[in-house]
Amino acid sequence: MFPKEVARAAGTGASVPVKACQVCGHDRLETVLSLGYMPPVNQMVPIGEVECQQPWFPTSLLHCPKCELVQLGLVVDPVIIFPPEYPYTTGMTRVLRDNFAELYAESSKMLSLGKADLVVDIGSNDGTLISNFQKGGHRILGIEPTDVANIANQRGIDTFQRYFSTAVAREVVQKHGPAKVVTAANCFAHIEDVHAIVDGIRAMLAPDGVFISESHYLIGLLDTLQYDTVYHEHLRYYSVGSLAHLLSMHGLEVFHARKIPTHGGSIRIYAARKGTRTIQPSVKEMIDAEPHGEAMRKRLASFRHDVMLSKLRLYSMIADIKEKGGRICGISAPSRASTLINYVGLDSSIIDYVCEIEGSLKIGKCMPGTLIPVVEESRMFEDQPDCAIIFSWHITSELAPKLRTKGYRGKLIAPLPTPQFI
Ligand SMILES: [Zn+2]
């Protein structure tokens, strides 16, 4: 039932191809899509630095016909993709802040959390999620491998700077006791050897403890053509069905599931030890609505075709602007922008610069794999380029009005799901 061998790259300083499903071990994985070779999304070289050799990695999506998991075809050493100087901070994104406040409101009510209850967040980043539980008066602990842990600790959010593992789980239980709630938002799909992670989570949970996971949703990804979320951090792309299957291998049962709006479409699931919670109808409803077997194969094939078309359409819109001598900038530099830019083939002769809001740690660096500089956004209001491509297109409705209010007069392009002027 468990894979005989799991692709593990930690400690290799390199990468390891996925030859069998990370969850069920099935070895006839089918290729969904190949985006070619890509740089790690956090490989951002300072502007003006002399160019030197950088690693690129194959980026393909594989489908397991046995357990329906969609997974990346390559596992890259976490030291390469989550370097200590990892420049991503959750607190910068309003949608995430709102979502985590809502996660706290929903879960504290549903689980009737007490003040003494311990809540542990895996991949806690700057502490944005867990700070809600702290404000609610609960005991908290964050686990975060990158230097962003320092930001959290400085904010008074107790954070343990480590890559999560079963050993770390044991240490947490020894020091703090079992957890009533373990959360993992957008990191549960990121850590290799998923079975060890689930074992670690289970080991931290009190007998009546609950695991809450938020992951990018495979079905939403397919529906809105979010191939740009395919990069080396994201090892697995879950449906409720494939996630429930994985957790059930470890005696955990999903008892509630729902869609949430983060990252352009995610799922939040609640799981507990088998038989300890009443299973809500939401679980069956969501699983029944997901494609399985042959229907999934067809769904994935049409996704591949549509991704190719969207690349060509975006390229042709950009070509049109450049033919007329137009200048183009990018709006925001999320990790997903790296996949889009490199897959579509944009470079510094096409995109003058990418804007980030003041305070972003990405300012002063180049977009991965290119010499496109990331600058503070005030530049575009002075400069008024003819066109701006919104790389955070999944929050276009939040961004576009702000850009207009701040005085941008050029055209705006949302590159996905269908490239269009907005
Ligand atoms: Zn599988």
Coordinates of C-alpha atoms and ligand atoms in Angstrom, one line a residue:
M1 CA 0.0 0.0 0.0
F2 CA 2.9 2.4 0.8
P3 CA 5.4 3.2 -1.9
K4 CA 8.6 1.0 -1.6
E5 CA 10.8 4.0 -2.4
V6 CA 9.9 7.7 -2.2
A7 CA 11.8 10.2 -4.3
R8 CA 13.8 12.2 -1.8
A9 CA 16.1 15.0 -2.7
A10 CA 16.8 16.6 0.7
G11 CA 20.5 16.6 1.4
T12 CA 21.5 15.8 -2.2
G13 CA 22.0 19.4 -3.2
A14 CA 20.3 18.4 -6.5
S15 CA 17.1 16.8 -7.7
V16 CA 15.5 13.3 -8.0
P17 CA 13.0 12.3 -10.6
V18 CA 9.6 10.9 -9.5
K19 CA 9.4 7.4 -10.9
A20 CA 6.5 6.1 -8.8
C21 CA 3.5 7.9 -7.2
Q22 CA 4.6 9.6 -3.9
V23 CA 1.4 8.5 -2.3
C24 CA 0.5 5.0 -3.5
G25 CA 3.8 3.8 -5.2
H26 CA 2.1 3.1 -8.6
D27 CA 4.9 3.2 -11.2
R28 CA 3.0 3.9 -14.4
L29 CA 2.5 7.6 -14.0
E30 CA 1.2 9.5 -17.0
T31 CA 2.6 12.8 -18.2
V32 CA -0.1 15.6 -18.1
L33 CA 2.0 18.5 -19.2
S34 CA 5.6 19.5 -19.7
L35 CA 6.6 23.2 -19.2
G36 CA 10.2 22.6 -20.1
Y37 CA 13.1 23.5 -17.9
M38 CA 12.5 26.2 -15.2
P39 CA 14.6 28.1 -12.7
P40 CA 13.7 27.8 -9.0
V41 CA 11.1 30.5 -8.4
N42 CA 13.2 32.1 -5.7
Q43 CA 16.3 32.2 -7.7
M44 CA 16.3 36.0 -7.9
V45 CA 19.7 37.5 -8.7
P46 CA 20.4 41.1 -7.5
I47 CA 20.0 43.6 -10.3
G48 CA 23.3 44.4 -11.9
E49 CA 25.1 41.3 -10.6
V50 CA 27.5 39.6 -13.1
E51 CA 25.6 36.7 -14.6
C52 CA 26.8 33.3 -13.6
Q53 CA 25.7 29.7 -13.9
Q54 CA 22.3 28.9 -12.4
P55 CA 20.5 25.6 -12.2
W56 CA 17.3 24.9 -14.1
F57 CA 15.1 21.9 -13.6
P58 CA 12.6 19.9 -15.7
T59 CA 9.0 20.9 -14.9
S60 CA 6.4 18.3 -15.8
L61 CA 3.1 17.2 -14.2
L62 CA 2.3 13.5 -13.8
H63 CA -1.0 11.9 -13.1
C64 CA -1.3 8.7 -11.0
P65 CA -4.2 6.7 -12.6
K66 CA -4.4 4.6 -9.4
C67 CA -4.9 7.2 -6.7
E68 CA -5.6 10.2 -8.9
L69 CA -2.8 12.3 -7.4
V70 CA -1.3 14.8 -9.8
Q71 CA 2.3 15.4 -8.9
L72 CA 5.5 17.1 -10.1
G73 CA 7.9 14.9 -12.1
L74 CA 10.9 16.0 -10.1
V75 CA 11.7 16.6 -6.4
V76 CA 14.3 19.3 -5.8
D77 CA 16.4 19.6 -2.7
P78 CA 14.5 21.9 -0.3
V79 CA 17.7 23.8 0.3
I80 CA 17.6 25.0 -3.3
I81 CA 13.9 25.9 -3.4
F82 CA 13.5 27.2 0.2
P83 CA 16.8 28.9 0.7
P84 CA 17.1 30.6 4.2
E85 CA 16.8 34.0 2.5
Y86 CA 13.5 32.9 1.0
P87 CA 11.8 36.2 0.1
Y88 CA 8.1 35.4 0.5
T89 CA 6.1 36.8 3.4
T90 CA 2.4 35.8 3.8
G91 CA 1.5 39.0 5.6
M92 CA 2.0 41.0 2.4
T93 CA -1.2 39.6 0.8
R94 CA -4.5 40.8 1.9
V95 CA -6.4 37.8 0.6
L96 CA -4.2 35.5 2.7
R97 CA -4.6 37.7 5.8
D98 CA -8.4 37.7 5.5
N99 CA -8.4 34.0 4.8
F100 CA -6.4 33.1 7.9
A101 CA -8.6 35.3 10.1
E102 CA -11.6 33.5 8.7
L103 CA -9.9 30.1 9.2
Y104 CA -9.5 31.0 12.9
A105 CA -13.1 32.2 13.2
E106 CA -14.4 29.0 11.6
S107 CA -12.2 26.5 13.3
S108 CA -12.3 27.9 16.8
K109 CA -16.1 27.8 16.7
M110 CA -16.4 24.4 15.1
L111 CA -13.9 22.8 17.4
S112 CA -14.8 24.8 20.6
L113 CA -11.1 25.6 21.3
G114 CA -10.1 26.3 24.9
K115 CA -7.4 28.8 26.0
A116 CA -5.0 26.0 27.1
D117 CA -5.2 24.2 23.7
L118 CA -2.0 24.2 21.7
V119 CA -2.2 25.1 18.0
V120 CA 0.9 24.3 15.8
D121 CA 1.3 25.7 12.3
I122 CA 3.6 23.9 9.9
G123 CA 5.3 26.2 7.4
S124 CA 4.2 29.1 9.5
N125 CA 6.1 31.8 7.5
D126 CA 5.8 35.2 9.1
G127 CA 3.2 33.9 11.6
T128 CA 0.2 35.5 9.8
L129 CA -2.0 32.4 10.2
I130 CA -1.1 31.5 13.7
S131 CA -1.2 35.1 15.0
N132 CA -5.0 34.8 14.8
F133 CA -5.0 31.9 17.3
Q134 CA -2.5 33.8 19.5
K135 CA -4.9 36.8 19.5
G136 CA -7.6 34.4 20.5
G137 CA -5.6 33.5 23.6
H138 CA -4.6 30.0 22.6
R139 CA -1.1 28.5 23.0
I140 CA 0.7 28.6 19.7
L141 CA 3.9 27.4 18.0
G142 CA 5.0 28.0 14.4
I143 CA 7.5 25.7 12.5
E144 CA 9.2 27.5 9.7
P145 CA 12.5 26.5 7.9
T146 CA 13.5 29.9 6.4
D147 CA 14.8 33.1 7.9
V148 CA 11.3 34.5 7.8
A149 CA 11.0 32.7 11.2
N150 CA 13.0 35.6 12.6
I151 CA 10.4 38.1 11.5
A152 CA 7.8 36.0 13.3
N153 CA 9.8 35.7 16.4
Q154 CA 10.5 39.5 16.4
R155 CA 6.7 39.9 16.3
G156 CA 6.3 37.8 19.4
I157 CA 5.1 34.7 17.6
D158 CA 7.0 31.7 19.0
T159 CA 8.5 30.0 15.9
F160 CA 10.9 27.1 15.7
Q161 CA 13.2 27.4 12.7
R162 CA 13.4 23.9 11.2
Y163 CA 12.3 21.8 8.2
F164 CA 9.4 19.8 9.5
S165 CA 10.0 16.1 10.1
T166 CA 8.9 13.3 12.4
A167 CA 11.9 14.1 14.7
V168 CA 10.7 17.8 14.9
A169 CA 7.2 16.5 15.7
R170 CA 8.5 14.4 18.6
E171 CA 10.5 17.4 19.9
V172 CA 7.4 19.6 19.8
V173 CA 5.3 17.1 21.8
Q174 CA 8.1 16.7 24.3
K175 CA 8.4 20.4 24.9
H176 CA 4.8 21.6 24.5
G177 CA 2.6 18.5 24.8
P178 CA 0.1 17.3 22.1
A179 CA -1.6 19.7 19.8
K180 CA -5.4 20.2 19.7
V181 CA -5.0 21.7 16.2
V182 CA -2.2 21.3 13.6
T183 CA -2.5 23.6 10.6
A184 CA -0.6 23.4 7.3
A185 CA -1.5 26.0 4.8
N186 CA 0.1 25.8 1.4
C187 CA 3.0 23.8 2.5
F188 CA 1.4 20.3 2.8
A189 CA 1.9 19.9 -0.9
H190 CA 5.5 21.2 -0.7
I191 CA 7.3 18.8 1.6
E192 CA 8.8 15.6 0.2
D193 CA 8.2 12.2 1.7
V194 CA 4.5 13.0 2.4
H195 CA 4.0 9.8 4.5
A196 CA 6.6 10.9 7.0
I197 CA 4.9 14.3 7.2
V198 CA 1.5 12.8 7.8
D199 CA 3.0 10.5 10.5
G200 CA 4.6 13.6 12.1
I201 CA 1.3 15.5 12.1
R202 CA -0.5 12.5 13.6
A203 CA 2.2 12.2 16.2
M204 CA 1.6 15.8 17.3
L205 CA -2.2 15.5 17.5
A206 CA -3.9 15.0 20.8
P207 CA -6.4 12.0 20.6
D208 CA -9.2 14.4 19.8
G209 CA -6.9 16.7 17.8
V210 CA -7.7 18.0 14.4
F211 CA -5.5 18.6 11.3
I212 CA -6.5 21.5 9.1
S213 CA -4.9 21.7 5.7
E214 CA -5.2 24.3 3.0
S215 CA -3.9 23.3 -0.4
H216 CA -4.2 24.7 -3.9
Y217 CA -7.1 22.8 -5.5
L218 CA -6.4 20.6 -8.5
I219 CA -9.9 20.9 -9.9
G220 CA -9.8 24.7 -9.6
L221 CA -6.3 24.7 -11.1
L222 CA -7.6 22.8 -14.2
D223 CA -10.8 24.9 -14.5
T224 CA -9.0 28.2 -14.5
L225 CA -5.9 27.0 -16.3
Q226 CA -3.5 27.8 -13.5
Y227 CA -0.5 26.1 -15.0
D228 CA 1.5 29.1 -13.6
T229 CA 1.2 27.5 -10.1
V230 CA 3.2 24.5 -11.4
Y231 CA 6.7 25.0 -9.9
H232 CA 9.2 23.1 -7.9
E233 CA 7.8 24.1 -4.5
H234 CA 4.5 22.4 -5.4
L235 CA 5.2 18.7 -5.4
R236 CA 1.5 17.6 -5.3
Y237 CA -1.8 18.9 -6.6
Y238 CA -4.6 17.6 -4.5
S239 CA -8.3 16.9 -5.1
V240 CA -10.4 16.2 -2.0
G241 CA -10.5 12.6 -3.1
S242 CA -6.7 12.2 -3.4
L243 CA -6.1 14.0 -0.1
A244 CA -8.6 12.0 1.8
H245 CA -7.0 8.8 0.4
L246 CA -3.6 9.9 1.6
L247 CA -4.8 10.7 5.1
S248 CA -6.8 7.5 5.3
M249 CA -3.5 5.6 4.8
H250 CA -2.5 7.0 8.2
G251 CA -5.8 6.5 10.0
L252 CA -7.0 10.0 9.6
E253 CA -10.4 10.8 8.2
V254 CA -11.5 14.0 6.4
F255 CA -14.7 15.2 8.2
H256 CA -15.2 18.5 6.5
A257 CA -14.0 20.0 3.2
R258 CA -14.7 23.3 1.4
K259 CA -13.4 25.6 -1.3
I260 CA -11.7 28.8 -0.3
P261 CA -10.6 31.7 -2.5
T262 CA -6.8 31.8 -1.8
H263 CA -4.2 31.4 -4.6
G264 CA -7.0 31.5 -7.2
G265 CA -8.8 28.5 -5.7
S266 CA -7.9 26.3 -2.8
I267 CA -9.4 23.7 -0.5
R268 CA -9.6 23.6 3.3
I269 CA -10.0 20.2 4.8
Y270 CA -10.5 19.1 8.4
A271 CA -9.3 15.7 9.4
A272 CA -9.2 13.7 12.7
R273 CA -8.5 10.2 13.8
K274 CA -10.9 7.7 12.3
G275 CA -14.2 7.5 14.1
T276 CA -13.7 10.6 16.4
R277 CA -15.8 13.1 14.4
T278 CA -19.0 13.1 12.6
I279 CA -18.4 13.3 8.8
Q280 CA -20.2 16.2 7.3
P281 CA -22.0 15.9 3.9
S282 CA -19.5 18.4 2.4
V283 CA -16.9 15.6 2.0
K284 CA -18.9 13.3 -0.2
E285 CA -20.4 16.2 -2.1
M286 CA -16.9 17.5 -3.1
I287 CA -15.5 14.1 -3.9
D288 CA -18.5 13.2 -6.0
A289 CA -18.1 16.4 -8.0
E290 CA -14.5 15.6 -8.9
P291 CA -13.6 13.7 -12.2
H292 CA -12.3 10.2 -11.7
G293 CA -10.7 7.5 -14.0
E294 CA -11.3 8.1 -17.7
A295 CA -13.1 11.4 -17.0
M296 CA -10.0 12.7 -15.2
R297 CA -7.8 11.6 -18.1
K298 CA -9.9 13.6 -20.5
R299 CA -10.0 16.6 -18.2
L300 CA -6.2 16.6 -18.1
A301 CA -5.8 16.2 -21.8
S302 CA -8.0 19.2 -22.5
F303 CA -6.1 21.2 -19.8
R304 CA -2.8 20.5 -21.7
H305 CA -4.3 21.7 -25.0
D306 CA -5.8 24.9 -23.4
V307 CA -2.5 25.8 -21.7
M308 CA -0.7 25.7 -25.0
L309 CA -3.4 27.9 -26.6
S310 CA -3.2 30.4 -23.8
K311 CA 0.5 30.8 -24.3
L312 CA 0.1 31.5 -28.0
R313 CA -2.7 33.9 -27.4
L314 CA -0.8 35.9 -24.7
Y315 CA 2.2 36.0 -26.9
S316 CA 0.2 37.3 -29.8
M317 CA -1.3 40.1 -27.7
I318 CA 2.2 41.1 -26.5
A319 CA 3.6 40.9 -30.0
D320 CA 0.9 43.3 -31.2
I321 CA 1.9 45.9 -28.5
K322 CA 5.6 45.6 -29.2
E323 CA 5.1 45.9 -33.0
K324 CA 3.5 49.3 -32.3
G325 CA 6.5 50.3 -30.1
G326 CA 4.6 49.9 -26.8
R327 CA 6.3 49.6 -23.5
I328 CA 5.2 46.8 -21.1
C329 CA 5.7 46.3 -17.4
G330 CA 4.5 43.6 -15.0
I331 CA 2.4 43.9 -11.9
S332 CA 3.7 42.0 -8.9
A333 CA 6.2 39.2 -8.7
P334 CA 4.5 36.2 -7.1
S335 CA 6.3 32.8 -7.5
R336 CA 3.7 31.9 -10.2
A337 CA 5.0 34.8 -12.3
S338 CA 8.3 32.9 -12.8
T339 CA 6.5 30.0 -14.4
L340 CA 4.4 32.2 -16.7
I341 CA 7.4 34.4 -17.7
N342 CA 9.7 31.4 -18.5
Y343 CA 7.0 29.2 -20.1
V344 CA 5.7 32.0 -22.4
G345 CA 9.3 33.2 -23.0
L346 CA 9.2 36.8 -21.8
D347 CA 12.5 38.6 -21.1
S348 CA 13.9 42.0 -20.3
S349 CA 13.5 43.2 -24.0
I350 CA 9.8 42.6 -23.8
I351 CA 9.0 43.5 -20.1
D352 CA 10.8 46.6 -18.9
Y353 CA 10.3 45.8 -15.2
V354 CA 8.0 44.2 -12.7
C355 CA 6.5 46.3 -9.9
E356 CA 6.1 45.2 -6.3
I357 CA 4.7 47.3 -3.5
E358 CA 7.1 49.1 -1.2
G359 CA 8.6 46.8 1.4
S360 CA 8.7 43.7 -0.8
L361 CA 11.9 41.7 -0.3
K362 CA 11.9 41.1 -4.1
I363 CA 12.6 44.7 -5.0
G364 CA 16.2 45.1 -6.3
K365 CA 16.3 41.6 -7.7
C366 CA 15.6 40.1 -11.2
M367 CA 12.7 37.8 -12.1
P368 CA 13.9 34.2 -12.0
G369 CA 15.6 33.1 -15.2
T370 CA 15.6 36.6 -16.7
L371 CA 17.2 40.0 -16.3
I372 CA 13.7 41.7 -15.8
P373 CA 14.3 43.9 -12.8
V374 CA 11.8 44.1 -9.9
V375 CA 11.2 47.7 -8.8
E376 CA 9.0 49.6 -6.4
E377 CA 5.6 50.3 -8.0
S378 CA 5.8 54.1 -7.9
R379 CA 7.9 53.8 -11.0
M380 CA 5.0 52.8 -13.2
F381 CA 2.9 55.8 -12.1
E382 CA 5.7 58.2 -13.1
D383 CA 6.6 56.2 -16.2
Q384 CA 3.1 55.3 -17.5
P385 CA 4.1 52.2 -19.7
D386 CA 1.5 51.5 -22.4
C387 CA 0.6 48.2 -20.9
A388 CA 0.9 46.3 -17.7
I389 CA 0.5 42.5 -17.3
I390 CA -1.0 41.5 -14.0
F391 CA 1.1 38.4 -12.9
S392 CA -1.1 38.2 -9.8
W393 CA -4.0 37.8 -12.1
H394 CA -5.9 35.7 -9.6
I395 CA -6.4 38.9 -7.5
T396 CA -7.1 41.2 -10.5
S397 CA -10.3 42.4 -9.0
E398 CA -8.4 43.6 -6.0
L399 CA -5.4 45.0 -7.9
A400 CA -6.9 46.7 -10.9
P401 CA -9.0 49.4 -9.1
K402 CA -6.0 50.2 -6.8
L403 CA -3.8 50.8 -9.9
R404 CA -6.3 53.1 -11.4
T405 CA -6.8 55.0 -8.1
K406 CA -3.0 55.4 -7.9
G407 CA -3.1 56.9 -11.4
Y408 CA -2.0 54.3 -13.9
R409 CA -3.6 55.1 -17.3
G410 CA -2.2 52.4 -19.6
K411 CA -3.8 49.1 -20.6
L412 CA -4.1 46.2 -18.2
I413 CA -3.7 42.6 -19.3
A414 CA -4.9 39.6 -17.2
P415 CA -2.8 36.7 -18.7
L416 CA -5.0 33.9 -17.5
P417 CA -7.3 32.0 -17.6
T418 CA -7.9 33.7 -21.0
P419 CA -5.5 36.4 -21.9
Q420 CA -7.5 39.6 -22.1
F421 CA -7.5 43.4 -21.7
I422 CA -9.4 44.5 -18.6
Ligands
ZN1 ZN -0.9 7.1 -6.7

